[in-house]
Coordinates of C-alpha atoms in Angstrom, one line a residue:
X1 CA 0.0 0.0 0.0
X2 CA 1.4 3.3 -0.6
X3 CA 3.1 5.3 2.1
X4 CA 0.9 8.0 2.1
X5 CA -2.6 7.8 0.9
X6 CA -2.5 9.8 -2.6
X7 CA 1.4 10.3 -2.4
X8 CA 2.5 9.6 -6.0
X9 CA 5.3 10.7 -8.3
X10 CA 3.3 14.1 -9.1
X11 CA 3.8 15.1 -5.6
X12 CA 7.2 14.8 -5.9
X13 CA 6.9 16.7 -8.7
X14 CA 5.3 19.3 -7.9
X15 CA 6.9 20.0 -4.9
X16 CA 10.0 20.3 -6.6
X17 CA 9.1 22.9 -9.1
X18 CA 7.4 25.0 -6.5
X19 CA 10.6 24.9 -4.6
X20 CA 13.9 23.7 -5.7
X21 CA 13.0 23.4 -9.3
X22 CA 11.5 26.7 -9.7
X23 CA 12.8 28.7 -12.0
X24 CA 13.4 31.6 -10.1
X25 CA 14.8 29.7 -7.2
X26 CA 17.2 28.5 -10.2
X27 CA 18.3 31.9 -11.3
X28 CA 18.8 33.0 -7.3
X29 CA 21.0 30.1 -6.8
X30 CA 22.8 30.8 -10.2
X31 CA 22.9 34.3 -9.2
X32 CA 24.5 33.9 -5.9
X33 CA 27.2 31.0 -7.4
X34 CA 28.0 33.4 -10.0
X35 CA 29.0 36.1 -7.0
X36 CA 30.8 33.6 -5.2
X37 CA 33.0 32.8 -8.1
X38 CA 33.4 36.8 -9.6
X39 CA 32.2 35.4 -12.7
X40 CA 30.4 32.3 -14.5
X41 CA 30.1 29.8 -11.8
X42 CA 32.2 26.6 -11.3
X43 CA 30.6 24.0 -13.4
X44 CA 29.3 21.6 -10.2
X45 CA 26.9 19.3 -10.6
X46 CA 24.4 21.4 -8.8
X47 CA 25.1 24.3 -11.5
X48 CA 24.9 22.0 -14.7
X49 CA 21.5 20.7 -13.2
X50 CA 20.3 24.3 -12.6
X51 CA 21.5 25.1 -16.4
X52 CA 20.0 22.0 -17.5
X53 CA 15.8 22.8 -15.8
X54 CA 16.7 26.2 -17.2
X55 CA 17.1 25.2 -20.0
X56 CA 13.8 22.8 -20.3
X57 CA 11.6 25.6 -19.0
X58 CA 13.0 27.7 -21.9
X59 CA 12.6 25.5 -24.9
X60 CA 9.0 24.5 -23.2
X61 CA 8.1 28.2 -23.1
X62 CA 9.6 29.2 -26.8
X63 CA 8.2 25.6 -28.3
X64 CA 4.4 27.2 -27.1
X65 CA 5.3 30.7 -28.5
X66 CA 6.6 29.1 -31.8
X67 CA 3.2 26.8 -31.8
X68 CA 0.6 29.8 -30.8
X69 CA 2.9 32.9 -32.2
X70 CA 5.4 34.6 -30.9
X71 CA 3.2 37.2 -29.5
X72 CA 0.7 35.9 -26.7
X73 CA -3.0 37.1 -27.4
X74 CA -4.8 38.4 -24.0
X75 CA -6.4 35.9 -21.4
X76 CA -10.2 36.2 -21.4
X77 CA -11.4 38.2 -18.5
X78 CA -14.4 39.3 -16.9
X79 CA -15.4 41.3 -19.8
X80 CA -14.6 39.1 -23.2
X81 CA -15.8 35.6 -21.5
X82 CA -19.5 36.4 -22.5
X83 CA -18.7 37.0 -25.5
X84 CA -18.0 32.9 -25.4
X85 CA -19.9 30.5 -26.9
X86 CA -19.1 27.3 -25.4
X87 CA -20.5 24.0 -26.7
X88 CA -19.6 20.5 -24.0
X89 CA -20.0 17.1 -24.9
X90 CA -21.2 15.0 -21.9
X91 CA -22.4 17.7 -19.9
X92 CA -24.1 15.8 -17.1
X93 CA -21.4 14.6 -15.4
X94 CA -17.9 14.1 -14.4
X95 CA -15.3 16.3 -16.4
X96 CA -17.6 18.1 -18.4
X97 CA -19.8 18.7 -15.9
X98 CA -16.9 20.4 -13.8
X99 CA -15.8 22.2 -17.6
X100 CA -19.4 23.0 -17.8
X101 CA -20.0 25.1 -14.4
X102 CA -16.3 26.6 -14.2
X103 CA -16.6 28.2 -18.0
X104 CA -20.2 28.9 -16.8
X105 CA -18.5 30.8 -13.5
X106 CA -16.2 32.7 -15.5
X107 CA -19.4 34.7 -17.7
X108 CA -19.1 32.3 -20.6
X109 CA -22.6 30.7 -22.4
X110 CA -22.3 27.1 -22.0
X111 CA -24.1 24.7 -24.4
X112 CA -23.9 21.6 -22.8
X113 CA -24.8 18.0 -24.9
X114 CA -25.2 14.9 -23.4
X115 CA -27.2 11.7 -24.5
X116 CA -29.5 11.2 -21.5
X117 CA -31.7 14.3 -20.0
X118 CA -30.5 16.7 -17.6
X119 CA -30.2 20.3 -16.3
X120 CA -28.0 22.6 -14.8
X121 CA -29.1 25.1 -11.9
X122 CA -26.6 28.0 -13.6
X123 CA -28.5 31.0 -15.6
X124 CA -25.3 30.2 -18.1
X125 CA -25.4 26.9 -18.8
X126 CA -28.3 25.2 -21.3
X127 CA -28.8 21.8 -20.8
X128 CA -29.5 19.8 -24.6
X129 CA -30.1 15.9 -25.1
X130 CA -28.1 15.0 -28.2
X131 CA -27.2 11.8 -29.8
X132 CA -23.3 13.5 -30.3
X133 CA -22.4 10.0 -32.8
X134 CA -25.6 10.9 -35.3
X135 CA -24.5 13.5 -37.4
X136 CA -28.5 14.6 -38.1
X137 CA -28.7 15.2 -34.4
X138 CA -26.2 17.3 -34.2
X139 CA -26.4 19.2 -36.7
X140 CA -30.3 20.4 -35.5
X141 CA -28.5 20.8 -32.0
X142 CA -26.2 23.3 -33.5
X143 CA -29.5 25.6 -35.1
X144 CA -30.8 25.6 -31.8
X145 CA -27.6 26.2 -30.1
X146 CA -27.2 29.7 -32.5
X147 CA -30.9 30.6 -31.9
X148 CA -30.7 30.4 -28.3
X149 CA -27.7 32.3 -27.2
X150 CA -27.5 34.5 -30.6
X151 CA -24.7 33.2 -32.2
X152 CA -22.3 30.7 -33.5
X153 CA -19.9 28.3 -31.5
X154 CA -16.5 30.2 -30.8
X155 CA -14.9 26.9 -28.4
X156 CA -16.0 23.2 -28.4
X157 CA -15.0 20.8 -25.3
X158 CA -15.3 17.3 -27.1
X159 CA -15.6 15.4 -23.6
X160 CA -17.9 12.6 -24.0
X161 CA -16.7 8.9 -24.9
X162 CA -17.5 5.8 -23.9
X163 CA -15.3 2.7 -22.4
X164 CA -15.7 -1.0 -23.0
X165 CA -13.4 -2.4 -20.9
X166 CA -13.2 -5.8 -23.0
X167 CA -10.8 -8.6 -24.0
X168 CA -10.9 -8.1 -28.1
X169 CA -12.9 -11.5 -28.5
X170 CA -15.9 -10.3 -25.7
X171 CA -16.6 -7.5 -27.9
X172 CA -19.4 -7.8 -30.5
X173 CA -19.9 -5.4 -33.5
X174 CA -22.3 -3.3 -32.3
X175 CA -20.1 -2.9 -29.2
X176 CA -17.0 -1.8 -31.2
X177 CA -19.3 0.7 -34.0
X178 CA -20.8 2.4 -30.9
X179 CA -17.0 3.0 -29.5
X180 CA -15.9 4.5 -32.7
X181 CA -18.7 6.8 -33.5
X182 CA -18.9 8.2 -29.7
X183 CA -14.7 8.3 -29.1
X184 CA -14.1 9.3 -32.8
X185 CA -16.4 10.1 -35.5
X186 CA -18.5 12.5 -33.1
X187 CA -15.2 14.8 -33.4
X188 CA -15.4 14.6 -37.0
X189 CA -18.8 15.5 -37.0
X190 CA -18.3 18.5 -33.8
X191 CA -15.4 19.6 -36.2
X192 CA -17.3 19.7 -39.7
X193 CA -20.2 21.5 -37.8
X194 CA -19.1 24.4 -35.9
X195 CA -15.1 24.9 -37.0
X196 CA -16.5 26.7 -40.3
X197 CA -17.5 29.8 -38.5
X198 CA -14.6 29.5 -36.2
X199 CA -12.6 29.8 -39.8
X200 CA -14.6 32.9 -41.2
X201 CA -14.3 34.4 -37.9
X202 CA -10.8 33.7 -37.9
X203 CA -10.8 32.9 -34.3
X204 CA -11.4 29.8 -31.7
X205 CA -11.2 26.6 -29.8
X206 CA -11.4 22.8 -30.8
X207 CA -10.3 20.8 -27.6
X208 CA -10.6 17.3 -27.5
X209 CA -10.4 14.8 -24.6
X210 CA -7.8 11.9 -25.4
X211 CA -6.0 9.6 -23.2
X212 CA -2.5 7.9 -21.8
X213 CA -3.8 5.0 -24.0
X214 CA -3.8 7.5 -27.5
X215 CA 0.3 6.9 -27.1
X216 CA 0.5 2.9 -25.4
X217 CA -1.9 0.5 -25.7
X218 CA -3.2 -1.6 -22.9
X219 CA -5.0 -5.4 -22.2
X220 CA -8.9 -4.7 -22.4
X221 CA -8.6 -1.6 -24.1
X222 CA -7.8 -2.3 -27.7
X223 CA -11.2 -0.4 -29.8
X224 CA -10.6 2.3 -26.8
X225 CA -6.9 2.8 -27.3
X226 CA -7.6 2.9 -30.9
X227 CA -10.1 5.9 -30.8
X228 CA -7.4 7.4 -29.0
X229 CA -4.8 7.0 -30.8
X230 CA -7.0 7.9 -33.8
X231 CA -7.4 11.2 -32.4
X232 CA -4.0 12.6 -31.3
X233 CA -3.6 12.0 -35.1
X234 CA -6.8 13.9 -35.4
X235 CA -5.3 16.7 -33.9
X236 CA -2.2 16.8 -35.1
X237 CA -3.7 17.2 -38.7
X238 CA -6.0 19.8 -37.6
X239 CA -3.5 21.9 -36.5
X240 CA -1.4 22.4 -39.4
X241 CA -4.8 22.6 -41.3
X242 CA -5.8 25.7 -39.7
X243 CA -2.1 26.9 -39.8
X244 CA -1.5 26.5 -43.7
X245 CA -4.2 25.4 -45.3
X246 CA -7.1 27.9 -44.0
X247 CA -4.7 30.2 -42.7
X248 CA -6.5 30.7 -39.7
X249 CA -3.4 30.2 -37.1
X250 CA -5.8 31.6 -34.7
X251 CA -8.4 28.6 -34.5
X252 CA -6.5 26.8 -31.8
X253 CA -6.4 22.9 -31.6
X254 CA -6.1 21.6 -28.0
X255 CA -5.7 17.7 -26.7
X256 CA -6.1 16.4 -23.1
X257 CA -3.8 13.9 -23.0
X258 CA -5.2 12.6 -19.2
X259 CA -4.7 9.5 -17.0
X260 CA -7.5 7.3 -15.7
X261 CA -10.3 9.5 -14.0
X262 CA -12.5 9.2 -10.9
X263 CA -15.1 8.9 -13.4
X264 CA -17.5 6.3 -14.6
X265 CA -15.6 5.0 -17.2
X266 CA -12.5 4.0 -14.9
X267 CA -14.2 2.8 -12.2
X268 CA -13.2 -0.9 -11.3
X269 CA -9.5 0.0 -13.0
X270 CA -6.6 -1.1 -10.7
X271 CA -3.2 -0.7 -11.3
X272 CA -1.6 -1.5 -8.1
X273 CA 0.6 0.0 -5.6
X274 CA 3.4 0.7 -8.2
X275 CA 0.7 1.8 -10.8
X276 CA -1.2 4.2 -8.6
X277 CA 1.8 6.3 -7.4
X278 CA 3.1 6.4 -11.5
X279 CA -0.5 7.4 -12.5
X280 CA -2.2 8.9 -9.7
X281 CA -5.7 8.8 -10.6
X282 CA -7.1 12.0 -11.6
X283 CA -9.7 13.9 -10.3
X284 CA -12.5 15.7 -12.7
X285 CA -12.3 18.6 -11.2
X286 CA -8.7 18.9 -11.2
X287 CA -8.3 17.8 -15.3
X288 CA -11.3 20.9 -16.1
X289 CA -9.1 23.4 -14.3
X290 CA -6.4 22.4 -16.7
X291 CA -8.7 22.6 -19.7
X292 CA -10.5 25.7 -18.7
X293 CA -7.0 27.2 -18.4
X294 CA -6.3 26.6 -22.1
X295 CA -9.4 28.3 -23.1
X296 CA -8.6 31.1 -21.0
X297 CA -5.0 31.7 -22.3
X298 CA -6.2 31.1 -26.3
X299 CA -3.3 29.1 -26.7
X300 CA -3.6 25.7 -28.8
X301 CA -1.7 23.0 -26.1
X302 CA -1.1 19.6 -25.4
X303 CA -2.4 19.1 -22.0
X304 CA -0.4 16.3 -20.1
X305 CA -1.5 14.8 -17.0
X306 CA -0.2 13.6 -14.3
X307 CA 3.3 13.8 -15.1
X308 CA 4.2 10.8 -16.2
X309 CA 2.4 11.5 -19.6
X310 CA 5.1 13.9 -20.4
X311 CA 7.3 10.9 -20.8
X312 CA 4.8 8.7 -22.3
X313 CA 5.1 9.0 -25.8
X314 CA 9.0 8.3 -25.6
X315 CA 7.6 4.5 -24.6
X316 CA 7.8 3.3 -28.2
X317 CA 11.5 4.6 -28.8
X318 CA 12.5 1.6 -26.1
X319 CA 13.8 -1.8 -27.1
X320 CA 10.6 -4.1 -26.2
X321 CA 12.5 -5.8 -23.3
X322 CA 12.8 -1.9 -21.7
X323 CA 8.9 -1.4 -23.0
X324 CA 7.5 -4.6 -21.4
X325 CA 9.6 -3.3 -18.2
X326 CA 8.1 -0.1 -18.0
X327 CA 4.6 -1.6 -19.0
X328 CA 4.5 -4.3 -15.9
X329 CA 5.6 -1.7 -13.7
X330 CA 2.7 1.1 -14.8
X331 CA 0.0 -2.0 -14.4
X332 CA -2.4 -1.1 -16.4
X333 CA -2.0 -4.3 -18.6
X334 CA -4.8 -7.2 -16.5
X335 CA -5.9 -3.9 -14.7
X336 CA -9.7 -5.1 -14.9
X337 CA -10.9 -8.2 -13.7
X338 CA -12.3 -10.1 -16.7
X339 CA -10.2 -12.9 -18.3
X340 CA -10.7 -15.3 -21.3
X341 CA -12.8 -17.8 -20.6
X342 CA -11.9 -21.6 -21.1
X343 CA -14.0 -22.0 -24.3
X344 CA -11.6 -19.7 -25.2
X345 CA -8.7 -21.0 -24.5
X346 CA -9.8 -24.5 -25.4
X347 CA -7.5 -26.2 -27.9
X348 CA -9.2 -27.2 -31.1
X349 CA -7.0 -30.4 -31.4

């Protein structure tokens, strides 16, 4: 059991860069070496380390300028939020219902679409039932959307998706179809519906909710890892689209690249000791503050969280016999319950 009950490698982490590791702490410490010495400090290990989380904050900073423009564009405040048109996907509950209330606290008009009825107690935030995977349905959604609040779509939060949590040969078609057009095609269709008057407006938002398992894939997960794998690709093509093609680099792309969530779709996921203090499960609230802060900045980013996502996608660079380490040691491979069955695993002979 882990020493402290939600101790985990992001505490670590963020206790460093609040402390040690922050970057002004850094420059004091370079600072006062650099007096000691008259001149550049002694290269000690203590300095190259300093030069080296210097350097990373740097190259982190300039890569988001280079990817948003050089110069930043103003946070939304008080007085441009209500000028936001904000549509949700999944709206009655966990992430999106967190996304939904915060961008609703902050002044902006919140559309919020979920399959299943529900309603919200804030003046900002209207409450539709929409099938998100028909195309038809969203589409008459979106005329209702700009008739009720006045105008078109200027950010889209594509939240909802759905999780199997089944061995490849327990799924059945219609299992699978409904995976893909919830976790995949309803971002085609959110994106063919409302980025055309982001484009003439030549401003907005299209954020997507991925996953850990859109970079590694995972036992019981293979038609979810595949949605989400499908869109960081998504994403990534949508990005330079708006950049070169419609030449509209202000329509920003986003992706939340998040752990497992105390949410309904990770419920009965256990990854161990080992696992848990790797990937710290996440809380809703926590992965909406990180999202709403994206909106708020207008800056197109790859959200990462917890930490160990950051390192994630360099998984596949590893010799398999460094992967498969790794792998055991995150546990999320036999991290739900089910197993193959002995008609299964019969042999034919």
């Amino acid at each position: 059991m882990p020493l402290i009950q939600g101790f985990s490698i992001d505490t670590i982490v963020n206790l460093a860069k609040a402390t040690v590791l922050n970057p002004l702490a850094l420059i004091v410490f370079l600072g006062y070496k650099a007096r000691e010495a008259d001149g550049w400090p002694e290269r000690t290990g203590l300095v190259t380390t300093a030069y080296a989380f210097l350097s990373i904050y740097a190259t982190t900073w300039l890569s988001n300028r280079w990817r948003n423009g050089l110069i930043p564009q103003r946070r939304l405040n008080s007085k441009t939020w209500p000028n936001e048109i904000v549509l949700v996907t999944g709206g009655a509950q966990g992430i999106a219902k967190s996304l939904s209330e915060k961008l609703a606290a902050k002044g902006a008009n919140v559309a919020a679409l979920d399959i299943v009825d529900f309603k919200s107690s804030h003046p900002n935030i209207k409450a539709y039932k929409c099938d998100i995977s028909n195309y038809d349905d969203l589409k008459r959604i979106r005329s209702q959307i700009e008739k009720d609040f006045g105008g078109h779509v200027t950010m889209v939060a594509n939240v909802a998706g759905l999780n199997n949590k089944s061995l490849i040969l327990d799924l059945t078609p219609e299992r699978v179809s409904r995976m893909i057009d919830v976790n995949l095609k309803s971002h085609f269709w959110t994106a063919m519906l409302f980025l055309p008057a982001m484009v003439k407006a030549k401003r907005g938002h299209f954020m997507s909710v991925a996953s850990t398992m859109g970079f590694v894939g995972i036992c019981h997960q293979s038609d979810y890892v595949a949605t989400k794998h499908a869109l960081v690709g998504m994403h990534e093509s949508l990005h330079y689209e708006m950049q070169k093609m419609y030449k509209t680099p202000k329509v920003r792309m986003s992706t939340a690249i998040i752990g497992h969530t105390k949410t309904g779709l990770f419920e009965d996921f256990d990854v161990g000791p080992l696992g848990r203090f790797l990937g710290p499960k996440l809380e809703p609230s926590d992965v909406a503050d990180q999202m709403l802060d994206a909106f708020e900045s207008q800056d197109g980013k790859m959200i990462l969280t917890p930490f160990m996502n950051n390192l994630t996608p360099s998984i596949k660079a590893h010799p398999w016999f460094t992967r498969d380490l790794i792998q055991a040691a995150a546990g999320g491979d036999g991290s739900y319950p089910s197993r193959p069955s002995a008609s299964q695993l019969a042999s034919s002979a």
